[in-house]
mmCIF file of C-alpha atoms in Angstrom:
data_model
loop_
_atom_site.group_PDB
_atom_site.id
_atom_site.type_symbol
_atom_site.label_atom_id
_atom_site.label_comp_id
_atom_site.label_asym_id
_atom_site.label_seq_id
_atom_site.Cartn_x
_atom_site.Cartn_y
_atom_site.Cartn_z
ATOM 1 C CA MET A 894 5.723 5.833 13.578
ATOM 2 C CA ALA A 895 2.942 7.333 15.290
ATOM 3 C CA GLU A 896 1.434 4.532 17.334
ATOM 4 C CA PRO A 897 -2.126 4.014 16.488
ATOM 5 C CA PRO A 898 -4.390 3.636 18.956
ATOM 6 C CA ASP A 899 -5.428 0.702 20.705
ATOM 7 C CA PRO A 900 -7.041 -1.864 17.865
ATOM 8 C CA SER A 901 -9.536 -2.635 20.662
ATOM 9 C CA THR A 902 -11.116 0.498 20.385
ATOM 10 C CA LEU A 903 -11.588 0.920 17.017
ATOM 11 C CA THR A 904 -14.355 -0.337 14.144
ATOM 12 C CA ILE A 905 -13.062 -1.482 11.185
ATOM 13 C CA ALA A 906 -14.542 -3.828 8.953
ATOM 14 C CA ARG A 907 -11.946 -3.562 6.379
ATOM 15 C CA ILE A 908 -8.312 -2.985 5.714
ATOM 16 C CA LEU A 909 -6.121 -1.933 2.857
ATOM 17 C CA LEU A 910 -2.422 -2.618 3.671
ATOM 18 C CA ALA A 911 -1.348 -1.514 0.348
ATOM 19 C CA SER A 912 2.328 -0.875 -1.534
ATOM 20 C CA GLU A 913 3.685 1.567 -4.036
ATOM 21 C CA GLY A 914 5.810 -1.346 -5.257
ATOM 22 C CA ARG A 915 8.427 -1.948 -2.083
ATOM 23 C CA GLU A 916 8.761 -5.093 -0.034
ATOM 24 C CA ILE A 917 5.846 -5.024 2.695
ATOM 25 C CA PRO A 918 7.886 -5.716 5.512
ATOM 26 C CA ALA A 919 6.970 -7.750 8.554
ATOM 27 C CA HIS A 920 6.149 -4.863 11.074
ATOM 28 C CA ALA A 921 3.635 -3.725 8.838
ATOM 29 C CA ILE A 922 2.197 -6.833 8.269
ATOM 30 C CA GLU A 923 2.219 -7.120 11.952
ATOM 31 C CA LEU A 924 0.263 -3.896 12.303
ATOM 32 C CA ALA A 925 -2.365 -4.677 9.659
ATOM 33 C CA SER A 926 -2.772 -8.169 11.721
ATOM 34 C CA ARG A 927 -3.382 -6.312 14.732
ATOM 35 C CA LEU A 928 -5.888 -4.131 13.682
ATOM 36 C CA ALA A 929 -7.496 -7.204 11.913
ATOM 37 C CA LYS A 930 -7.600 -9.163 14.436
ATOM 38 C CA PRO A 931 -10.397 -7.854 17.081
ATOM 39 C CA ALA A 932 -13.336 -7.369 14.410
ATOM 40 C CA ARG A 933 -11.830 -10.032 11.991
ATOM 41 C CA ALA A 934 -11.703 -7.533 9.519
ATOM 42 C CA PRO A 935 -10.620 -8.824 5.984
ATOM 43 C CA VAL A 936 -7.334 -7.261 4.614
ATOM 44 C CA HIS A 937 -6.801 -6.511 1.314
ATOM 45 C CA VAL A 938 -3.012 -6.412 -0.129
ATOM 46 C CA PHE A 939 -2.862 -4.069 -3.235
ATOM 47 C CA SER A 940 0.439 -3.456 -4.652
ATOM 48 C CA VAL A 941 1.229 -0.689 -7.595
ATOM 49 C CA ALA A 942 3.507 -1.953 -10.914
ATOM 50 C CA ARG A 943 4.601 1.347 -11.898
ATOM 51 C CA VAL A 944 4.254 3.107 -14.976
ATOM 52 C CA TRP A 945 7.199 5.118 -15.446
ATOM 53 C CA GLY A 946 5.844 8.036 -17.901
ATOM 54 C CA THR A 947 4.129 8.930 -20.870
ATOM 55 C CA SER A 948 5.784 9.970 -24.391
ATOM 56 C CA LEU A 949 4.621 12.998 -25.973
ATOM 57 C CA GLY A 950 1.766 12.584 -23.756
ATOM 58 C CA LEU A 951 0.635 9.471 -24.935
ATOM 59 C CA PRO A 952 0.846 5.811 -23.548
ATOM 60 C CA ASN A 953 4.178 4.152 -24.525
ATOM 61 C CA PRO A 954 4.650 0.402 -24.193
ATOM 62 C CA GLY A 955 7.951 0.857 -23.505
ATOM 63 C CA LEU A 956 7.174 2.972 -20.171
ATOM 64 C CA LEU A 957 5.053 0.219 -18.717
ATOM 65 C CA PRO A 958 5.969 -2.541 -16.160
ATOM 66 C CA SER A 959 7.797 -5.244 -17.546
ATOM 67 C CA LYS A 960 7.015 -8.799 -17.313
ATOM 68 C CA GLY A 961 9.327 -9.071 -14.681
ATOM 69 C CA GLU A 962 7.913 -6.222 -12.686
ATOM 70 C CA TRP A 963 4.437 -7.619 -12.927
ATOM 71 C CA GLU A 964 5.777 -10.716 -11.269
ATOM 72 C CA GLU A 965 7.993 -9.128 -8.758
ATOM 73 C CA GLN A 966 4.598 -7.296 -7.316
ATOM 74 C CA ARG A 967 2.425 -10.513 -7.887
ATOM 75 C CA ARG A 968 5.073 -12.515 -5.340
ATOM 76 C CA LEU A 969 5.336 -9.992 -3.022
ATOM 77 C CA VAL A 970 1.227 -9.563 -3.020
ATOM 78 C CA SER A 971 1.057 -13.524 -3.016
ATOM 79 C CA ARG A 972 3.762 -13.846 -0.180
ATOM 80 C CA VAL A 973 1.913 -11.135 2.162
ATOM 81 C CA VAL A 974 -1.285 -12.996 1.492
ATOM 82 C CA LYS A 975 -0.360 -16.375 2.380
ATOM 83 C CA GLU A 976 1.295 -14.832 5.616
ATOM 84 C CA LEU A 977 -2.080 -13.142 6.639
ATOM 85 C CA ARG A 978 -3.897 -16.504 5.818
ATOM 86 C CA ARG A 979 -1.520 -18.090 8.436
ATOM 87 C CA GLN A 980 -2.563 -15.996 11.125
ATOM 88 C CA GLY A 981 -5.818 -17.204 10.622
ATOM 89 C CA LEU A 982 -7.629 -13.690 8.878
ATOM 90 C CA GLU A 983 -9.610 -13.302 5.239
ATOM 91 C CA ALA A 984 -6.861 -11.958 2.908
ATOM 92 C CA GLN A 985 -7.153 -11.560 -0.764
ATOM 93 C CA GLY A 986 -4.608 -9.114 -3.215
ATOM 94 C CA HIS A 987 -4.304 -7.621 -6.352
ATOM 95 C CA VAL A 988 -1.467 -5.630 -8.383
ATOM 96 C CA LEU A 989 -2.449 -2.541 -10.598
ATOM 97 C CA ALA A 990 -0.165 -0.739 -12.740
ATOM 98 C CA THR A 991 -0.374 3.211 -12.639
ATOM 99 C CA ARG A 992 1.900 6.197 -12.546
ATOM 100 C CA LYS A 993 -0.051 8.029 -9.714
ATOM 101 C CA ALA A 994 0.007 5.390 -7.077
ATOM 102 C CA ALA A 995 -1.376 7.682 -4.214
ATOM 103 C CA LYS A 996 -4.096 8.511 -6.496
ATOM 104 C CA ARG A 997 -4.968 4.726 -6.835
ATOM 105 C CA ILE A 998 -4.159 3.471 -3.524
ATOM 106 C CA VAL A 999 -6.765 5.755 -2.021
ATOM 107 C CA GLY A 1000 -9.217 4.724 -5.031
ATOM 108 C CA GLU A 1001 -9.082 1.111 -3.834
ATOM 109 C CA ALA A 1002 -9.683 1.775 -0.416
ATOM 110 C CA GLU A 1003 -12.696 3.729 -1.083
ATOM 111 C CA ARG A 1004 -13.700 1.124 -3.707
ATOM 112 C CA LEU A 1005 -13.380 -1.853 -1.263
ATOM 113 C CA GLY A 1006 -14.421 0.366 1.569
ATOM 114 C CA CYS A 1007 -11.854 0.099 3.702
ATOM 115 C CA ASP A 1008 -11.660 1.886 7.047
ATOM 116 C CA VAL A 1009 -7.573 2.418 7.280
ATOM 117 C CA ILE A 1010 -4.688 2.277 5.385
ATOM 118 C CA VAL A 1011 -1.323 0.117 6.435
ATOM 119 C CA MET A 1012 1.426 1.404 4.481
ATOM 120 C CA ALA A 1013 5.364 0.715 4.735
ATOM 121 C CA ALA A 1014 7.050 4.424 4.249
ATOM 122 C CA ASP A 1015 10.725 5.680 4.690
ATOM 123 C CA ALA A 1016 11.320 8.569 6.928
ATOM 124 C CA PRO A 1017 9.495 11.877 5.751
ATOM 125 C CA ARG A 1018 11.592 14.614 3.888
ATOM 126 C CA ASN A 1019 11.478 17.928 3.162
ATOM 127 C CA ARG A 1020 8.122 18.238 1.465
ATOM 128 C CA VAL A 1021 9.622 20.691 -1.495
ATOM 129 C CA VAL A 1022 12.177 17.391 -2.404
ATOM 130 C CA ALA A 1023 9.961 14.599 -1.462
ATOM 131 C CA ASP A 1024 6.668 15.487 -3.798
ATOM 132 C CA LEU A 1025 9.298 14.408 -6.658
ATOM 133 C CA MET A 1026 10.174 11.221 -4.708
ATOM 134 C CA TRP A 1027 8.561 7.710 -5.558
ATOM 135 C CA SER A 1028 9.776 6.606 -2.370
ATOM 136 C CA GLN A 1029 7.575 9.384 -0.529
ATOM 137 C CA GLU A 1030 4.409 8.111 -1.982
ATOM 138 C CA PRO A 1031 2.743 6.607 1.242
ATOM 139 C CA TYR A 1032 2.966 10.516 2.583
ATOM 140 C CA ARG A 1033 0.980 11.282 -0.406
ATOM 141 C CA VAL A 1034 -1.931 8.707 0.512
ATOM 142 C CA ARG A 1035 -1.874 10.029 3.874
ATOM 143 C CA ARG A 1036 -2.387 13.653 3.122
ATOM 144 C CA ARG A 1037 -5.081 12.503 -0.082
ATOM 145 C CA ALA A 1038 -7.077 9.612 2.295
ATOM 146 C CA LYS A 1039 -10.179 10.270 3.792
ATOM 147 C CA ILE A 1040 -9.542 7.337 5.999
ATOM 148 C CA PRO A 1041 -6.713 6.954 9.017
ATOM 149 C CA VAL A 1042 -3.434 6.192 7.165
ATOM 150 C CA TYR A 1043 -0.682 4.019 9.306
ATOM 151 C CA LEU A 1044 2.674 4.433 7.739
ATOM 152 C CA VAL A 1045 4.804 1.932 9.197
ATOM 153 C CA THR A 1046 8.656 2.888 9.306
ATOM 154 C CA SER A 1047 11.630 0.890 9.697
ATOM 155 C CA PRO A 1048 12.584 0.064 13.024
ATOM 156 C CA GLY A 1049 15.833 1.327 14.455
#
């Protein structure tokens, strides 16, 4: 993970803490919190419930997220929002379903007027292979976004 610049030198009015469906680890929450605290910037937590595809080019209910998948993402967002509020930050969140997580995450950041995006990420892989892997979605967000994207990889 590249170290972000000193938060006191950034002008951050709003942060998007996003996930393509994975758990948001404590070190990603901590980075978002550090970036938010100097200006008391609100943090919006956003997660994606994955739509698995289409059938013959048409949406198919069997490919949509199940009730369990929706609930898992809502619990994830709720847990992170509670943790940020416990730290004294303004936080809210929501979950949306999509097949194109990177496009939707970047769109949410633009819609909400966010200055930075923070995401957990796996180690980068060969780009040819990575473009086919859902777990590499944070890197697609970084390539698409017009604002800084901080990818937090697992420590160690």
